[in-house]
Amino acid sequence: MMNLRFLRVRNPLVRECMAEFLGTFVLLLFGCAAAAQVKTSRETKGQFLSVNMAFSVGVMSAMYLTKGITGAHLNPAVTLSFCVLGQVPWGRLLPYSLSQLLGAYMASGLVFLVYYEAIMDFSGGVLTVYGPNETASIFATYPAEYMSLGGTFLDQVVGTGMLMLCILCLNEKRNTPAPTELIPAIVAVIVLGISVSMSGNCGAAINPARDLGPRLLTLTAGWGTEVFTCYNYWFWVPLVAPLIGGVLGSFMYTIFIHMHLPDPDDLENHSTISTISDKCKQEDTTWEHGFEIKSAHL
Amino acid sequence: MMNLRFLRVRNPLVRECMAEFLGTFVLLLFGCAAAAQVKTSRETKGQFLSVNMAFSVGVMSAMYLTKGITGAHLNPAVTLSFCVLGQVPWGRLLPYSLSQLLGAYMASGLVFLVYYEAIMDFSGGVLTVYGPNETASIFATYPAEYMSLGGTFLDQVVGTGMLMLCILCLNEKRNTPAPTELIPAIVAVIVLGISVSMSGNCGAAINPARDLGPRLLTLTAGWGTEVFTCYNYWFWVPLVAPLIGGVLGSFMYTIFIHMHLPDPDDLENHSTISTISDKCKQEDTTWEHGFEIKSAHL
Amino acid sequence: MMNLRFLRVRNPLVRECMAEFLGTFVLLLFGCAAAAQVKTSRETKGQFLSVNMAFSVGVMSAMYLTKGITGAHLNPAVTLSFCVLGQVPWGRLLPYSLSQLLGAYMASGLVFLVYYEAIMDFSGGVLTVYGPNETASIFATYPAEYMSLGGTFLDQVVGTGMLMLCILCLNEKRNTPAPTELIPAIVAVIVLGISVSMSGNCGAAINPARDLGPRLLTLTAGWGTEVFTCYNYWFWVPLVAPLIGGVLGSFMYTIFIHMHLPDPDDLENHSTISTISDKCKQEDTTWEHGFEIKSAHL
Amino acid sequence: MMNLRFLRVRNPLVRECMAEFLGTFVLLLFGCAAAAQVKTSRETKGQFLSVNMAFSVGVMSAMYLTKGITGAHLNPAVTLSFCVLGQVPWGRLLPYSLSQLLGAYMASGLVFLVYYEAIMDFSGGVLTVYGPNETASIFATYPAEYMSLGGTFLDQVVGTGMLMLCILCLNEKRNTPAPTELIPAIVAVIVLGISVSMSGNCGAAINPARDLGPRLLTLTAGWGTEVFTCYNYWFWVPLVAPLIGGVLGSFMYTIFIHMHLPDPDDLENHSTISTISDKCKQEDTTWEHGFEIKSAHL
């Protein structure tokens, strides 16, 4: 019986790389297309917030597509953080990262195709990195004029740190987890929050693949080597700083929150040990009574 | 005993067509009314984003109204994709599509009635397709001046492909499904994302009924045949391209994600076969332990 | 033992009226305060969309506060619709409506107090209904200059009809219900959608209490009788039209959707009767298989 | 065996203070960074609404991080209200408040570092409280020119009262609670609503720590004592008024809603006592029948 099953990939790593590829593809397709729409329409068909929202929706959709397969990293900085935390084998780091990069490149290419005429109309046919008609920023991120190297590096470290700090707690059963089936939506909201608060200095890449993929596309599609040489070879900052920031954010979460949560052994085997977390929950359930009683003394 | 039940329609197909009619009616009522509000108020009572949001809310409401009855396609491109995927019988394609078209036409008519005075005030009483006082774009979509036929065709293929790619995974129990009762809200967010990222070139119809219904209304309500002849008979692009795009997006989902998910048989009968998806979930549940252990080696 | 319980109201109707009062109070407090903020800051601290969002959040908060007590009508048009549908006793209509009106009046009064200095600064101390420095529209709704009486009446009928049509399905177990605990949030999104699409003509009151309460406040607070006499005594339109629209929307829902849903008796006692809704669900669960099989024939 | 566990803090109060510190840190990091981005980009990279959204996302993230540990107060006015309600021991008030203040201060410091170059570029290097190039409002709140002391005091009382009134009901099992795992998201929406409706007069601090922490940062980072002395030593208003407003809002919730909910004892032990809340639920479940029957009489 003829069957499409012969196409099924048996190698788990290949399947996971396909998922990371597709997820990052979707993320960048939403995000860069929105940037192209806002830029080429001169903000008549959307504004800065539209681009933030598109990246946010892209994260959500990409996570629903791939979270069951790889955990939906979509970002080498996230993969690295999970490797450091011991949640993902180190052998996954390079293949995942390359898949993410390829997905970002391909999505940028498709956005370039779809918005080719709009970009040509907007830029007068001259693809540049500087000036009022620049279109390079549709794809990769570039720093504001006044930023120093150190400033943008710190910016990317803090932005990626916020990302890891805020998403690591969402799945923690001993704290207040988000609903498992809505984690993609919650992460999307967090990414929206980072976009509206940490993109002022250099565009909040917080993701090496999200930045390098589109930058390579612009290199090959006509913007020239300036996309790498501009701002004194600034391009390496969104590649390196997010990796450091992601790990720092993960440590911050560990030191302030995760380390102090009750042991799962204690919770399961020694339920007589009352942790503060348990106590809080008890107070919650007795609050109808407690409140009534306390009110009596007002 | 007198009873309204005699009105109840016994034919399932008629009931489903009524649902698709009503759903598309609600979708277009929200969307076109918002476009009318933004246009006729000269963006003082909303902006481009308002229209995106209204279509998004329209999708959500239409899905809650009809998802239990037909699956809430609201779009011939979606019905066609489901037919190709084998989820919906081919015999439903034409009746559903006509019902959607009729719903879109009727909603446009009601929007025209409600915003009649506003449209007349805005346009000076002359209903045109071109120029600063054009009002045809309240209803159907039109391409930007600089777009070629091929460019808009690609745009509609990609936009509708994104739609199918992103919604097909939401119901997949072997991956990370969205909560069943919130799928209308999640789809609404995806539609919002497509609206802010893929409407720059030609308005993101991605739905033949959503475009043809209002275009027929403008034809019959005073805009004349120009709504069909303008831009070199461009009107067929949002009719044909979404059908192709929807099917391509469905194939992309199948090839990259769906095909590699574990067989339901394997999951149920041979639980000893550990898929990568299972392994991921196991890692999740052991992460409190695993993390503690890994941390010890830092 | 001294106890605050002596304050507890034993009469269910009084308790319910207190809930409707408080809910409408919260709804209007959010909404009118946002209108005051946007107007008096000359759109530097928010825009038209902010007001839409504030009314939306107000609906959500008011529903969480009161839904368990009265069902959170917050609107005489909603109460009337539920009376007509047989869900709420007719004896509740007048007490609920008066409570809603009083809540709207009190909230408007508090907004007037909080934004008193801002309103005085903006208007130069002259409280008017017309002109660039008018402030009456912070509170009640007024039609656009070009609107006729019939046009605004239709507008209010359609807007309120959309509201009822979209919310009646959310709780229907035989269709695709929204999660019970998130219905306030879903309704808030629907109200947001109506605000961005149906407020162009006359402000989308779609609620007699929301309009009359603030209008009475402006009458008593210094705007004078013009708030009632202006636009040829237009004030009665948002009082009467929503009542008709709500009932029409409820009938539309009944005729197109509710009437054709399977009998609850059939579902419980005669599970062998396979409705179309059941069949859809069955198809859903077999889709992993079905799809695999269909794919083989591609 | 070497282990990071030796770092684990055994004292519950210290752990809770660490959580409140981190939560308020995250809240302010999002919020003040967005304010810096909007201000220093002269509204080209976001608008007033962006700042509202960032505070909203900050609340959500901070709550997911800390709600299981302390309940996620993030605000001395919230802690005080819970103490008055008898939900939190009075001994927690001072330590929590100081932790929140420290978190707000540290976050402001990090925002100052990250946006240092942007602030210097925007302000020309002169850090001031007044004038078109003022940058103090990125951090603490300041009243509008036309506001009196009493007006801002009332504003802060009402804003914080709305906050407590709207969040206290979310966890009430005898009313219509929000889904426990989504309470952080619902509270975030409420905070967004307050931001778009109650920030016109003096910036909607509604949180002594959120205001004093950044104000201390500006004092120590170069803005000088004017941040405290300006507007006739206005700084004490957002410290004192929210404390009063929070308690008043809690009382309002108690008197209008909480006090009249059925006793939990009654619900559990005497299920024959039919409360109004129960009756509502019964009506809900019988509505499919009830409606059919009533319809017959139309």
CSV table of N, CA and C in Angstrom, one decimal, chain B residues 198-241:
chain,number,residue,atom,x,y,z
B,198,MET,N,1.2,40.9,7.2
B,198,MET,CA,1.1,40.5,5.8
B,198,MET,C,0.0,41.3,5.0
B,199,SER,N,-0.3,42.5,5.6
B,199,SER,CA,-1.4,43.3,4.9
B,199,SER,C,-0.8,44.5,4.2
B,200,GLY,N,0.5,44.6,4.1
B,200,GLY,CA,1.1,45.8,3.5
B,200,GLY,C,0.9,45.9,2.0
B,201,ASN,N,1.0,44.7,1.4
B,201,ASN,CA,0.9,44.7,-0.1
B,201,ASN,C,-0.5,44.8,-0.7
B,202,CYS,N,-1.4,44.0,-0.1
B,202,CYS,CA,-2.7,44.1,-0.7
B,202,CYS,C,-3.8,43.7,0.3
B,203,GLY,N,-3.6,44.0,1.6
B,203,GLY,CA,-4.7,44.0,2.5
B,203,GLY,C,-5.0,42.7,3.2
B,204,ALA,N,-4.2,41.6,2.9
B,204,ALA,CA,-4.4,40.4,3.7
B,204,ALA,C,-5.8,39.9,3.7
B,205,ALA,N,-6.4,39.7,2.5
B,205,ALA,CA,-7.7,39.1,2.5
B,205,ALA,C,-7.6,37.6,3.0
B,206,ILE,N,-6.7,36.9,2.4
B,206,ILE,CA,-6.4,35.5,2.7
B,206,ILE,C,-7.7,34.7,2.9
B,207,ASN,N,-8.8,35.1,2.1
B,207,ASN,CA,-10.1,34.5,2.3
B,207,ASN,C,-10.9,34.9,1.1
B,208,PRO,N,-11.2,34.0,0.2
B,208,PRO,CA,-12.0,34.5,-1.0
B,208,PRO,C,-13.4,35.0,-0.7
B,209,ALA,N,-14.1,34.5,0.3
B,209,ALA,CA,-15.4,35.0,0.7
B,209,ALA,C,-15.3,36.3,1.3
B,210,ARG,N,-14.3,36.6,2.2
B,210,ARG,CA,-14.1,37.8,2.8
B,210,ARG,C,-13.9,38.9,1.8
B,211,ASP,N,-13.3,38.6,0.6
B,211,ASP,CA,-13.0,39.6,-0.4
B,211,ASP,C,-14.1,39.7,-1.4
B,212,LEU,N,-14.6,38.6,-1.9
B,212,LEU,CA,-15.6,38.7,-3.0
B,212,LEU,C,-17.0,39.2,-2.5
B,213,GLY,N,-17.4,38.8,-1.3
B,213,GLY,CA,-18.7,39.2,-0.7
B,213,GLY,C,-18.7,40.8,-0.7
B,214,PRO,N,-17.8,41.4,0.0
B,214,PRO,CA,-17.9,42.9,0.1
B,214,PRO,C,-17.7,43.5,-1.3
B,215,ARG,N,-16.9,42.9,-2.2
B,215,ARG,CA,-16.7,43.5,-3.5
B,215,ARG,C,-18.0,43.5,-4.3
B,216,LEU,N,-18.8,42.4,-4.2
B,216,LEU,CA,-20.1,42.3,-4.8
B,216,LEU,C,-21.0,43.4,-4.2
B,217,LEU,N,-20.9,43.6,-2.9
B,217,LEU,CA,-21.7,44.6,-2.3
B,217,LEU,C,-21.4,46.0,-2.9
B,218,THR,N,-20.2,46.3,-3.0
B,218,THR,CA,-19.8,47.6,-3.5
B,218,THR,C,-20.3,47.7,-5.0
B,219,LEU,N,-20.2,46.6,-5.7
B,219,LEU,CA,-20.7,46.6,-7.1
B,219,LEU,C,-22.2,47.0,-7.1
B,220,THR,N,-23.0,46.4,-6.2
B,220,THR,CA,-24.4,46.6,-6.3
B,220,THR,C,-24.8,47.9,-5.5
B,221,ALA,N,-23.9,48.5,-4.7
B,221,ALA,CA,-24.3,49.6,-3.9
B,221,ALA,C,-23.9,50.9,-4.4
B,222,GLY,N,-23.3,51.0,-5.6
B,222,GLY,CA,-23.0,52.3,-6.1
B,222,GLY,C,-21.6,52.6,-6.5
B,223,TRP,N,-20.6,51.7,-6.2
B,223,TRP,CA,-19.3,51.9,-6.6
B,223,TRP,C,-19.0,51.6,-8.1
B,224,GLY,N,-19.9,50.8,-8.6
B,224,GLY,CA,-19.8,50.5,-10.1
B,224,GLY,C,-18.9,49.3,-10.4
B,225,THR,N,-18.7,49.0,-11.7
B,225,THR,CA,-17.9,47.9,-12.1
B,225,THR,C,-16.4,48.1,-11.8
B,226,GLU,N,-16.0,49.3,-11.5
B,226,GLU,CA,-14.6,49.6,-11.3
B,226,GLU,C,-14.0,48.7,-10.2
B,227,VAL,N,-14.9,48.3,-9.2
B,227,VAL,CA,-14.4,47.5,-8.1
B,227,VAL,C,-13.9,46.1,-8.7
B,228,PHE,N,-14.3,45.7,-9.9
B,228,PHE,CA,-13.8,44.5,-10.5
B,228,PHE,C,-12.8,44.8,-11.5
B,229,THR,N,-12.9,45.8,-12.2
B,229,THR,CA,-12.0,46.1,-13.4
B,229,THR,C,-10.7,46.8,-12.9
B,230,CYS,N,-10.7,47.4,-11.8
B,230,CYS,CA,-9.6,48.2,-11.4
B,230,CYS,C,-8.3,47.4,-11.3
B,231,TYR,N,-7.2,48.0,-11.4
B,231,TYR,CA,-5.9,47.3,-11.3
B,231,TYR,C,-5.8,46.1,-12.2
B,232,ASN,N,-6.4,46.3,-13.4
B,232,ASN,CA,-6.3,45.3,-14.4
B,232,ASN,C,-7.0,44.0,-14.0
B,233,TYR,N,-8.2,44.1,-13.6
B,233,TYR,CA,-9.0,43.0,-13.1
B,233,TYR,C,-8.3,42.2,-12.0
B,234,TRP,N,-7.8,42.9,-11.0
B,234,TRP,CA,-7.0,42.2,-10.0
B,234,TRP,C,-7.8,41.3,-9.1
B,235,PHE,N,-9.2,41.5,-9.1
B,235,PHE,CA,-10.0,40.9,-8.1
B,235,PHE,C,-9.9,39.4,-8.0
B,236,TRP,N,-9.4,38.7,-9.0
B,236,TRP,CA,-9.3,37.3,-9.0
B,236,TRP,C,-8.2,36.8,-8.1
B,237,VAL,N,-7.2,37.6,-7.8
B,237,VAL,CA,-6.1,37.2,-7.0
B,237,VAL,C,-6.5,36.7,-5.6
B,238,PRO,N,-7.2,37.6,-4.8
B,238,PRO,CA,-7.6,37.1,-3.5
B,238,PRO,C,-8.7,36.0,-3.6
B,239,LEU,N,-9.1,35.6,-4.8
B,239,LEU,CA,-10.0,34.5,-4.9
B,239,LEU,C,-9.3,33.2,-5.1
B,240,VAL,N,-8.2,33.2,-5.9
B,240,VAL,CA,-7.5,32.0,-6.2
B,240,VAL,C,-6.3,31.8,-5.4
B,241,ALA,N,-5.5,32.8,-5.1
B,241,ALA,CA,-4.2,32.6,-4.4
B,241,ALA,C,-4.4,32.0,-3.0
